[in-house]
Amino acid sequence: MGKRGRMCPDLFPDLLECSSFSSSSPANDDVDRISELPDVLRLHILSLLPLKSAIRTGVLSSKWRGLWAHRWPDPSSLFLSSCSSSSSAPTGPAEEDAFVSTTNRCLAKRGRRRIDSLVLSFHQGQVLQSDLKQWLDYAAACSVEDFHLYVLPAEPASAASSQTRRNNNSINRRRSASSLIFHFPMDSPLLIRLSLRGIHLSAANSASTRLEILALHSVTLSDAALRKVVAACPLLRCLDIRRCRDFRRIQISASGPHLKSLTVVDCPKANELIVTSAPGLRSFRFCGTFLSRYSIENAYGLEEVYFTSAVPNLSLPNSNWVSSFERLANVTALTLCSHALQYIAVRGAGKVGPMRSLYRLEELQLLMLMMSDTSLNDLFSFLRLYQCPVLERLFVELPTCNDQHAENFMEIEDEEPPKDCLDKLKTIKVRNYKGHHNEVRLVQYLLLKATNLNSLVVIVSRESLEPEYSKEPSSRLRFLHLQLSLFTKASENAQIVFCECDIDGFQPTHSEAFFKF
């Protein structure tokens, strides 16, 4: 948007379409006529827009900021949860029936009027299929655009509560939450975002939906059902699949060019991931056991890639992921774990020169689950095998473990690190630094090879400063700081920032943690 009141047609096509207040006279360029309308008319305009466009009108001026939230009768967004506070989940039959009856009364009082967002959250065993169907019908009748359904695990009940449940006929007739079924697609004609957790999903061949964002967490569905769901969403932009334990072969065949982001986390039975007909895919995030086969048709177009596995491997399973990784010609932000680096090092063993150039890579994040000599050598192998000529930002997450066995395991023969591969590197951030032998080796190497480095941010591990590990934490902290300041720096302008807490303003592209170190 340029001057106040002049709207960009690319950002707000719907708003311009429903407004007749655009001026063709240069003398009126500074007149913000549409913002001078009465609230009732501006609310009417917002009611004609999809939710995401209505929210974006907040940038027009202060008079529009937050107005979208009032375009429907209050409340335009509902959050209905069986846990209204931080207290434990209700376990008695009275409390469970109270949630259902309270929800029914709330929806009945509001009436069947348009609603932007609806969140339903409850625990297993609290809701019948008939209750759920009634609420889904209500959401569809209100043309909900953003719908979240979370079925949380049942909390353990006390012995007295368990006896009460057995003696209560109304509870005996309740079906377990594992049998609650969500039938896809939902009937709401304007549904754009759908998030499901802890429920069965069934899918039939259906007409196309307007769904743009789909998140499935701990959802039970078959490989075939997933294919049907994706096929029915030609406008799908973001697909997020987490802890769905029944998948064997995850096949994503987008029915349109809009799919931009795909996330797959911890699907333990899956052994194949196949992505086809997704020319617009730009972001791919994977965390879990290495699959035997990865096939991403548009790997060359990926710009952001997250590939990690927190599963300890005594031996490397058969997997073609490295060959798929070598097709990432346009990736700009990359996150790898130490297990992934191990695969690369094994594949590149015996290679004299670099295998591939990541010539557009600007940001690299390395999640080191261990920091043994082997782990450090795998890291060096990656830098030797894959040239990164424009790499500017490096993030290294060190392990939090601080036991004596890990420290002893590090004390083996050093190997020569690669040379001349970090010329463009400007910023480095190292977290969980403890001053162990291989951590020191890594930091020394980075300072010595990064000739254009501006800053090195080192976040010390809190565990290493605990009295259990250090008799005098303050002395330990001063020692680590002094040690870093004495390292040789290739860049005279490099500033070393040493602190005990993280710096929020400097975070990697992939800042969401899918597992704990």
Coordinates of C-alpha atoms in Angstrom, one line a residue:
M1 CA 0.0 0.0 0.0
G2 CA 1.3 3.4 -0.9
K3 CA -0.4 6.5 0.5
R4 CA -2.9 6.1 3.2
G5 CA -6.2 4.7 1.8
R6 CA -4.8 3.5 -1.5
M7 CA -5.1 -0.3 -1.6
C8 CA -2.9 -2.7 -3.5
P9 CA -5.1 -4.9 -5.8
D10 CA -2.8 -7.8 -5.4
L11 CA -3.2 -7.9 -1.7
F12 CA -6.9 -7.0 -1.3
P13 CA -8.7 -8.0 -4.5
D14 CA -11.9 -9.0 -2.6
L15 CA -12.0 -5.7 -0.8
L16 CA -11.7 -3.6 -4.0
E17 CA -14.3 -5.8 -5.7
C18 CA -16.9 -5.1 -3.0
S19 CA -16.0 -1.4 -2.7
S20 CA -17.1 1.4 -5.0
F21 CA -15.0 4.1 -3.3
S22 CA -11.8 4.0 -5.4
S23 CA -11.1 7.4 -6.9
S24 CA -9.9 8.1 -10.4
S25 CA -9.0 11.7 -9.7
P26 CA -5.4 12.5 -8.7
A27 CA -6.7 15.2 -6.4
N28 CA -8.4 12.6 -4.3
D29 CA -5.4 10.3 -3.9
D30 CA -4.9 11.3 -0.3
V31 CA -8.6 10.9 0.7
D32 CA -9.2 7.7 2.6
R33 CA -12.9 7.5 1.8
I34 CA -13.4 3.8 2.6
S35 CA -12.0 4.2 6.1
E36 CA -14.4 7.1 6.7
L37 CA -17.4 4.8 6.2
P38 CA -19.6 4.1 9.2
D39 CA -18.6 0.9 11.2
V40 CA -21.8 -0.9 10.1
L41 CA -20.8 -0.5 6.4
R42 CA -17.2 -1.5 7.0
L43 CA -18.3 -4.5 8.9
H44 CA -20.6 -5.4 6.0
I45 CA -17.7 -5.2 3.6
L46 CA -15.6 -7.5 5.9
S47 CA -18.5 -10.0 6.0
L48 CA -18.1 -10.4 2.2
L49 CA -14.4 -11.4 2.5
P50 CA -12.8 -14.7 3.3
L51 CA -11.3 -14.8 6.8
K52 CA -7.7 -14.4 5.7
S53 CA -8.5 -11.4 3.6
A54 CA -10.6 -9.8 6.3
I55 CA -7.6 -10.2 8.8
R56 CA -5.2 -8.6 6.3
T57 CA -7.3 -5.4 6.1
G58 CA -5.8 -4.5 9.4
V59 CA -2.8 -3.0 7.6
L60 CA -5.0 -0.4 5.8
S61 CA -5.2 2.0 8.7
S62 CA -5.7 2.1 12.4
K63 CA -9.5 2.2 11.9
W64 CA -9.4 -1.2 10.2
R65 CA -7.0 -2.9 12.7
G66 CA -8.9 -5.6 14.6
L67 CA -12.2 -4.7 13.1
W68 CA -12.4 -8.1 11.3
A69 CA -13.0 -9.8 14.7
H70 CA -16.4 -8.1 15.0
R71 CA -17.8 -8.9 11.5
W72 CA -20.0 -11.6 12.9
P73 CA -22.1 -11.5 16.1
D74 CA -20.1 -12.1 19.2
P75 CA -18.5 -14.4 19.8
S76 CA -17.1 -14.9 16.2
S77 CA -14.5 -17.3 17.6
L78 CA -15.2 -20.1 20.1
F79 CA -12.7 -22.2 22.2
L80 CA -14.6 -24.9 24.0
S81 CA -12.4 -27.2 26.2
S82 CA -13.1 -29.7 28.9
C83 CA -10.0 -28.2 30.7
S84 CA -10.8 -24.6 31.2
S85 CA -7.8 -24.2 33.5
S86 CA -4.4 -25.8 34.2
S87 CA -6.0 -28.3 36.6
S88 CA -6.2 -31.9 35.8
A89 CA -8.9 -33.2 33.4
P90 CA -12.3 -34.1 34.9
T91 CA -12.6 -37.7 35.7
G92 CA -16.1 -38.0 37.3
P93 CA -19.3 -38.7 35.3
A94 CA -20.9 -35.4 36.5
E95 CA -17.9 -33.4 35.2
E96 CA -17.9 -35.2 31.9
D97 CA -21.7 -34.7 31.3
A98 CA -21.3 -31.1 32.4
F99 CA -18.8 -30.5 29.5
V100 CA -21.2 -31.9 26.9
S101 CA -24.3 -30.0 28.3
T102 CA -22.3 -26.8 28.7
T103 CA -21.1 -27.0 25.1
N104 CA -24.7 -27.7 23.9
R105 CA -26.0 -24.7 25.8
C106 CA -23.3 -22.4 24.5
L107 CA -23.9 -23.3 20.9
A108 CA -27.7 -23.1 21.3
K109 CA -27.5 -19.7 22.9
R110 CA -25.3 -18.4 20.1
G111 CA -27.5 -19.7 17.4
R112 CA -26.6 -20.8 13.9
R113 CA -24.8 -17.7 12.7
R114 CA -21.6 -17.3 10.8
I115 CA -18.5 -18.1 12.7
D116 CA -14.8 -17.6 11.9
S117 CA -13.1 -20.1 14.2
L118 CA -14.2 -23.0 16.3
V119 CA -12.0 -25.1 18.6
L120 CA -13.3 -28.2 20.4
S121 CA -11.0 -29.9 22.9
F122 CA -11.8 -32.8 25.2
H123 CA -10.4 -36.0 26.6
Q124 CA -11.1 -39.5 25.6
G125 CA -14.3 -41.0 26.9
Q126 CA -16.0 -37.7 27.4
V127 CA -18.0 -37.4 24.2
L128 CA -20.3 -39.7 22.3
Q129 CA -20.3 -40.0 18.5
S130 CA -23.8 -38.5 18.6
D131 CA -22.5 -35.5 20.5
L132 CA -19.7 -35.0 18.1
K133 CA -21.9 -35.3 15.1
Q134 CA -24.2 -32.6 16.5
W135 CA -21.3 -30.2 17.0
L136 CA -19.9 -30.9 13.5
D137 CA -23.3 -30.2 12.0
Y138 CA -23.4 -26.9 13.9
A139 CA -20.0 -25.9 12.7
A140 CA -21.0 -26.7 9.1
A141 CA -24.3 -24.8 9.4
C142 CA -22.3 -21.8 10.6
S143 CA -20.0 -22.0 7.6
V144 CA -16.9 -22.2 9.9
E145 CA -13.6 -21.3 8.1
D146 CA -11.1 -22.4 10.8
F147 CA -12.0 -25.6 12.6
H148 CA -9.9 -27.5 15.3
L149 CA -10.9 -30.8 16.9
Y150 CA -8.6 -32.2 19.6
V151 CA -9.3 -35.5 21.4
L152 CA -6.7 -35.6 24.1
P153 CA -5.6 -38.8 25.9
A154 CA -7.6 -39.8 28.9
E155 CA -6.1 -39.0 32.3
P156 CA -5.7 -41.8 34.8
A157 CA -8.5 -41.9 37.2
S158 CA -8.4 -42.7 40.9
A159 CA -9.7 -46.0 42.2
A160 CA -12.8 -44.3 43.7
S161 CA -13.5 -42.5 40.4
S162 CA -13.1 -45.8 38.5
Q163 CA -15.6 -47.5 40.7
T164 CA -18.1 -44.7 40.2
R165 CA -17.6 -45.0 36.4
R166 CA -18.4 -48.7 36.5
N167 CA -21.6 -48.1 38.5
N168 CA -22.8 -45.3 36.3
N169 CA -25.0 -46.4 33.4
S170 CA -24.5 -43.2 31.4
I171 CA -20.7 -43.7 31.5
N172 CA -20.9 -47.4 30.6
R173 CA -22.7 -46.5 27.4
R174 CA -19.9 -44.1 26.3
R175 CA -17.7 -45.3 23.6
S176 CA -14.0 -44.8 23.8
A177 CA -12.6 -41.9 22.0
S178 CA -10.6 -44.2 19.8
S179 CA -13.9 -45.0 18.0
L180 CA -14.9 -41.4 17.4
I181 CA -15.0 -40.8 13.7
F182 CA -14.5 -37.7 11.6
H183 CA -16.0 -38.1 8.2
F184 CA -14.1 -36.2 5.5
P185 CA -15.0 -33.8 3.9
M186 CA -16.7 -31.6 6.4
D187 CA -19.8 -30.0 5.1
S188 CA -18.8 -26.4 5.7
P189 CA -18.6 -24.7 2.3
L190 CA -16.1 -22.1 3.4
L191 CA -13.7 -24.3 5.5
I192 CA -10.1 -23.3 4.8
R193 CA -8.2 -24.7 7.8
L194 CA -8.8 -28.0 9.4
S195 CA -6.8 -29.4 12.4
L196 CA -7.5 -32.9 13.8
R197 CA -6.0 -34.7 16.7
G198 CA -6.6 -38.1 18.3
I199 CA -9.5 -39.3 16.2
H200 CA -10.3 -41.7 13.4
L201 CA -10.7 -40.2 10.0
S202 CA -12.7 -41.8 7.2
A203 CA -12.7 -40.4 3.7
A204 CA -14.9 -41.1 0.7
N205 CA -14.4 -40.0 -2.9
S206 CA -15.8 -36.5 -2.9
A207 CA -16.0 -33.3 -4.8
S208 CA -13.3 -30.7 -4.4
T209 CA -13.1 -28.7 -1.2
R210 CA -11.7 -25.2 -0.5
L211 CA -9.3 -26.5 2.2
E212 CA -5.9 -24.8 2.2
I213 CA -4.4 -25.9 5.5
L214 CA -4.7 -29.5 6.9
A215 CA -3.0 -30.7 10.1
L216 CA -3.3 -34.3 11.3
H217 CA -1.9 -35.2 14.7
S218 CA -2.2 -38.7 16.1
V219 CA -5.0 -39.4 13.7
T220 CA -6.0 -42.9 12.7
L221 CA -6.4 -43.2 8.9
S222 CA -5.2 -45.5 6.1
D223 CA -2.9 -44.8 3.3
A224 CA -5.8 -44.9 0.9
A225 CA -7.8 -42.4 3.0
L226 CA -4.9 -40.0 3.0
R227 CA -4.7 -40.1 -0.8
K228 CA -8.4 -39.4 -1.0
V229 CA -8.2 -36.5 1.4
V230 CA -5.3 -34.9 -0.5
A231 CA -7.0 -35.5 -3.9
A232 CA -10.1 -33.6 -2.7
C233 CA -8.1 -30.5 -1.8
P234 CA -6.9 -28.8 -5.0
L235 CA -6.2 -25.6 -3.1
L236 CA -4.2 -27.2 -0.3
R237 CA -1.1 -25.1 0.6
C238 CA 0.1 -26.7 3.8
L239 CA -0.1 -30.3 4.9
D240 CA 1.2 -31.3 8.4
I241 CA 1.2 -35.0 9.5
R242 CA 2.4 -35.9 12.9
R243 CA 2.4 -39.2 14.9
C244 CA 0.0 -41.0 12.6
R245 CA 1.0 -44.5 13.5
D246 CA -0.9 -46.5 10.8
F247 CA 0.8 -45.2 7.7
R248 CA 3.0 -47.6 5.7
R249 CA 3.3 -45.7 2.4
I250 CA 2.7 -42.0 2.6
Q251 CA 1.9 -40.9 -0.9
I252 CA 1.1 -37.2 -1.6
S253 CA -0.2 -36.5 -5.0
A254 CA -1.4 -32.9 -5.0
S255 CA -4.4 -32.2 -7.2
G256 CA -3.2 -28.7 -7.8
P257 CA -0.1 -26.5 -7.9
H258 CA -0.7 -24.8 -4.6
L259 CA 1.0 -27.2 -2.1
K260 CA 3.9 -25.2 -0.6
S261 CA 4.7 -26.9 2.6
L262 CA 4.8 -30.6 3.7
T263 CA 5.7 -31.8 7.2
V264 CA 5.9 -35.4 8.3
V265 CA 6.9 -36.2 11.9
D266 CA 7.2 -39.5 13.7
C267 CA 5.1 -41.9 11.7
P268 CA 6.9 -45.1 13.0
K269 CA 5.4 -47.7 10.6
A270 CA 6.0 -45.7 7.4
N271 CA 8.7 -47.0 5.1
E272 CA 8.0 -44.9 2.0
L273 CA 7.4 -41.2 1.3
I274 CA 6.3 -40.4 -2.3
V275 CA 5.4 -36.8 -3.4
T276 CA 4.2 -36.3 -6.9
S277 CA 2.4 -33.5 -8.8
A278 CA 3.5 -30.8 -6.4
P279 CA 5.4 -28.3 -8.6
G280 CA 4.9 -25.5 -6.1
L281 CA 6.4 -27.4 -3.1
R282 CA 9.0 -25.1 -1.3
S283 CA 9.2 -26.4 2.2
F284 CA 9.8 -30.0 3.4
R285 CA 10.2 -31.0 7.0
F286 CA 10.8 -34.6 8.1
C287 CA 11.6 -36.0 11.5
G288 CA 11.5 -39.7 12.4
T289 CA 13.0 -43.1 11.6
F290 CA 14.9 -43.1 8.2
L291 CA 12.6 -44.5 5.5
S292 CA 13.7 -47.0 2.9
R293 CA 12.5 -44.8 0.1
Y294 CA 12.1 -41.1 -0.4
S295 CA 10.8 -39.8 -3.8
I296 CA 10.1 -36.1 -4.1
E297 CA 9.3 -35.3 -7.7
N298 CA 10.0 -31.6 -7.3
A299 CA 13.1 -31.8 -5.1
Y300 CA 14.9 -29.2 -7.2
G301 CA 12.3 -26.6 -6.3
L302 CA 12.6 -27.0 -2.5
E303 CA 13.9 -24.0 -0.7
E304 CA 13.6 -25.0 3.0
V305 CA 14.4 -28.5 4.1
Y306 CA 14.4 -30.0 7.6
F307 CA 15.7 -33.6 7.9
T308 CA 16.3 -35.2 11.3
S309 CA 16.0 -38.4 13.2
A310 CA 16.1 -38.7 17.0
V311 CA 16.0 -42.5 16.8
P312 CA 19.3 -44.0 17.9
N313 CA 20.8 -46.2 15.2
L314 CA 23.4 -48.8 16.0
S315 CA 23.7 -49.4 12.2
L316 CA 22.5 -47.3 9.3
P317 CA 19.2 -48.7 7.8
N318 CA 19.0 -49.0 4.1
S319 CA 17.7 -45.7 2.7
N320 CA 18.0 -43.7 -0.5
W321 CA 17.6 -40.4 1.3
V322 CA 21.1 -39.1 0.5
S323 CA 20.5 -39.6 -3.2
S324 CA 17.3 -37.6 -2.9
F325 CA 19.2 -35.0 -0.8
E326 CA 21.7 -34.5 -3.6
R327 CA 18.9 -33.0 -5.8
L328 CA 18.4 -30.0 -3.5
A329 CA 19.9 -27.6 -5.9
N330 CA 17.9 -24.5 -4.8
V331 CA 17.7 -25.0 -1.0
T332 CA 18.4 -21.8 0.9
A333 CA 17.7 -23.0 4.5
L334 CA 18.7 -26.5 5.6
T335 CA 18.5 -28.4 9.0
L336 CA 20.2 -31.7 9.5
C337 CA 20.9 -33.9 12.5
S338 CA 24.1 -35.8 13.4
H339 CA 22.5 -39.1 12.1
A340 CA 21.9 -37.5 8.7
L341 CA 25.5 -36.3 8.7
Q342 CA 26.6 -39.9 9.3
Y343 CA 24.7 -41.1 6.2
I344 CA 26.4 -38.4 4.2
A345 CA 29.9 -39.2 5.6
V346 CA 29.5 -43.0 4.8
R347 CA 28.3 -42.3 1.3
G348 CA 31.2 -39.9 0.7
A349 CA 33.9 -42.1 2.2
G350 CA 36.9 -42.2 -0.2
K351 CA 35.7 -39.2 -2.2
V352 CA 38.6 -36.8 -2.9
G353 CA 36.7 -33.7 -4.0
P354 CA 33.2 -32.3 -3.3
M355 CA 30.2 -34.4 -4.3
R356 CA 27.8 -31.5 -4.8
S357 CA 27.5 -27.7 -4.5
L358 CA 24.6 -26.3 -2.4
Y359 CA 25.2 -23.0 -4.3
R360 CA 22.1 -21.2 -2.9
L361 CA 22.4 -22.3 0.7
E362 CA 22.4 -19.3 3.0
E363 CA 21.5 -20.9 6.3
L364 CA 22.6 -24.2 7.8
Q365 CA 21.4 -25.6 11.2
L366 CA 23.0 -28.7 12.6
L367 CA 21.4 -30.6 15.5
M368 CA 24.1 -32.7 17.1
L369 CA 22.6 -35.5 19.1
M370 CA 26.1 -36.5 20.1
M371 CA 29.4 -34.7 20.0
S372 CA 31.8 -37.6 19.8
D373 CA 34.9 -37.6 17.5
T374 CA 32.8 -39.5 15.0
S375 CA 30.1 -36.9 15.1
L376 CA 32.5 -34.1 14.6
N377 CA 34.2 -35.9 11.7
D378 CA 30.8 -36.4 10.1
L379 CA 30.2 -32.7 10.3
F380 CA 33.6 -32.0 8.7
S381 CA 32.8 -34.6 6.0
F382 CA 29.6 -32.7 5.1
L383 CA 31.5 -29.4 4.8
R384 CA 34.1 -31.1 2.6
L385 CA 31.7 -33.0 0.4
Y386 CA 29.1 -30.3 -0.1
Q387 CA 30.3 -26.8 -1.0
C388 CA 28.3 -24.0 0.4
P389 CA 29.7 -20.9 -1.4
V390 CA 27.1 -18.4 -0.1
L391 CA 26.5 -19.8 3.4
E392 CA 26.0 -16.8 5.8
R393 CA 24.3 -18.2 8.9
L394 CA 25.3 -21.3 10.9
F395 CA 23.4 -22.7 13.9
V396 CA 24.8 -25.5 15.9
E397 CA 22.7 -27.2 18.6
L398 CA 25.0 -29.2 20.9
P399 CA 23.7 -32.1 23.0
T400 CA 22.6 -31.4 26.5
C401 CA 24.0 -34.6 28.0
N402 CA 26.9 -34.0 30.4
D403 CA 27.8 -37.4 31.8
Q404 CA 31.3 -38.7 32.2
H405 CA 30.9 -41.5 29.6
A406 CA 30.2 -38.9 26.8
E407 CA 33.3 -37.0 27.8
N408 CA 35.5 -40.1 27.8
F409 CA 34.1 -41.2 24.5
M410 CA 35.2 -37.9 22.9
E411 CA 38.9 -38.4 23.7
I412 CA 40.1 -40.2 20.6
E413 CA 42.4 -39.2 17.8
D414 CA 41.6 -36.0 16.0
E415 CA 41.3 -35.7 12.2
E416 CA 42.1 -32.8 9.9
P417 CA 39.1 -30.6 9.2
P418 CA 38.3 -29.2 5.7
K419 CA 39.8 -26.0 4.5
D420 CA 38.4 -22.8 2.7
C421 CA 34.7 -23.5 2.8
L422 CA 33.3 -20.8 5.1
D423 CA 34.4 -17.6 3.3
K424 CA 30.9 -16.0 3.3
L425 CA 29.9 -17.0 6.8
K426 CA 28.8 -13.9 8.8
T427 CA 27.0 -15.2 11.8
I428 CA 27.4 -18.3 14.0
K429 CA 25.2 -19.4 16.9
V430 CA 26.2 -22.3 19.2
R431 CA 23.8 -23.5 21.9
N432 CA 24.4 -25.8 24.9
Y433 CA 28.1 -25.1 24.9
K434 CA 29.9 -26.9 27.8
G435 CA 33.6 -26.5 26.8
H436 CA 34.1 -30.2 26.0
H437 CA 37.0 -31.2 23.8
N438 CA 35.1 -31.5 20.5
E439 CA 33.0 -28.5 21.2
V440 CA 36.2 -26.5 21.6
R441 CA 37.6 -28.1 18.4
L442 CA 34.5 -27.0 16.5
V443 CA 34.4 -23.4 17.7
Q444 CA 38.2 -23.0 17.1
Y445 CA 37.7 -24.3 13.5
L446 CA 34.8 -22.0 12.8
L447 CA 36.7 -18.9 14.1
L448 CA 39.8 -19.9 12.1
K449 CA 38.0 -20.5 8.8
A450 CA 35.2 -17.8 8.8
T451 CA 37.2 -15.0 7.2
N452 CA 34.2 -12.6 7.0
L453 CA 32.6 -13.4 10.3
N454 CA 30.7 -10.6 12.1
S455 CA 29.5 -12.4 15.3
L456 CA 29.7 -15.7 17.2
V457 CA 27.0 -16.2 19.7
V458 CA 27.7 -18.9 22.3
I459 CA 24.9 -20.0 24.6
V460 CA 26.4 -21.8 27.6
S461 CA 24.7 -25.0 28.8
R462 CA 22.8 -24.4 32.0
E463 CA 23.5 -28.1 33.0
S464 CA 27.2 -27.5 32.9
L465 CA 26.9 -24.8 35.5
E466 CA 24.8 -26.8 38.0
P467 CA 26.5 -27.5 41.3
E468 CA 26.2 -31.2 40.5
Y469 CA 28.7 -30.8 37.6
S470 CA 30.7 -27.8 38.7
K471 CA 31.8 -26.9 42.3
E472 CA 31.9 -23.2 41.4
P473 CA 29.5 -22.3 38.5
S474 CA 30.6 -18.7 38.3
S475 CA 34.3 -19.7 38.0
R476 CA 33.4 -22.2 35.3
L477 CA 31.5 -19.5 33.4
R478 CA 34.4 -17.1 33.6
F479 CA 36.8 -19.9 32.4
L480 CA 34.7 -20.7 29.4
H481 CA 34.4 -17.0 28.5
L482 CA 38.1 -16.5 28.8
Q483 CA 38.8 -19.6 26.8
L484 CA 36.7 -18.3 23.9
S485 CA 38.3 -14.9 23.9
L486 CA 41.8 -16.5 23.4
F487 CA 40.9 -18.4 20.3
T488 CA 42.5 -17.2 17.0
K489 CA 40.0 -15.4 14.7
A490 CA 40.4 -15.1 11.0
S491 CA 38.1 -12.1 10.9
E492 CA 39.3 -9.0 12.8
N493 CA 35.7 -7.7 13.0
A494 CA 34.3 -10.9 14.6
Q495 CA 32.5 -10.2 17.9
I496 CA 32.1 -13.1 20.4
V497 CA 28.9 -12.9 22.4
F498 CA 28.9 -15.2 25.4
C499 CA 25.6 -15.6 27.4
E500 CA 23.7 -17.9 29.6
C501 CA 20.3 -17.5 28.0
D502 CA 19.1 -17.6 24.4
I503 CA 18.7 -14.5 22.2
D504 CA 15.2 -14.4 20.8
G505 CA 16.1 -12.0 18.0
F506 CA 18.5 -14.4 16.3
Q507 CA 16.7 -17.7 15.5
P508 CA 17.0 -20.2 12.6
T509 CA 14.3 -20.6 10.0
H510 CA 13.4 -24.0 11.5
S511 CA 13.0 -23.0 15.1
E512 CA 10.3 -25.5 16.0
A513 CA 11.8 -28.5 17.9
F514 CA 10.3 -31.9 17.0
F515 CA 12.2 -33.7 19.7
K516 CA 14.1 -33.1 22.8
F517 CA 17.9 -33.5 23.0

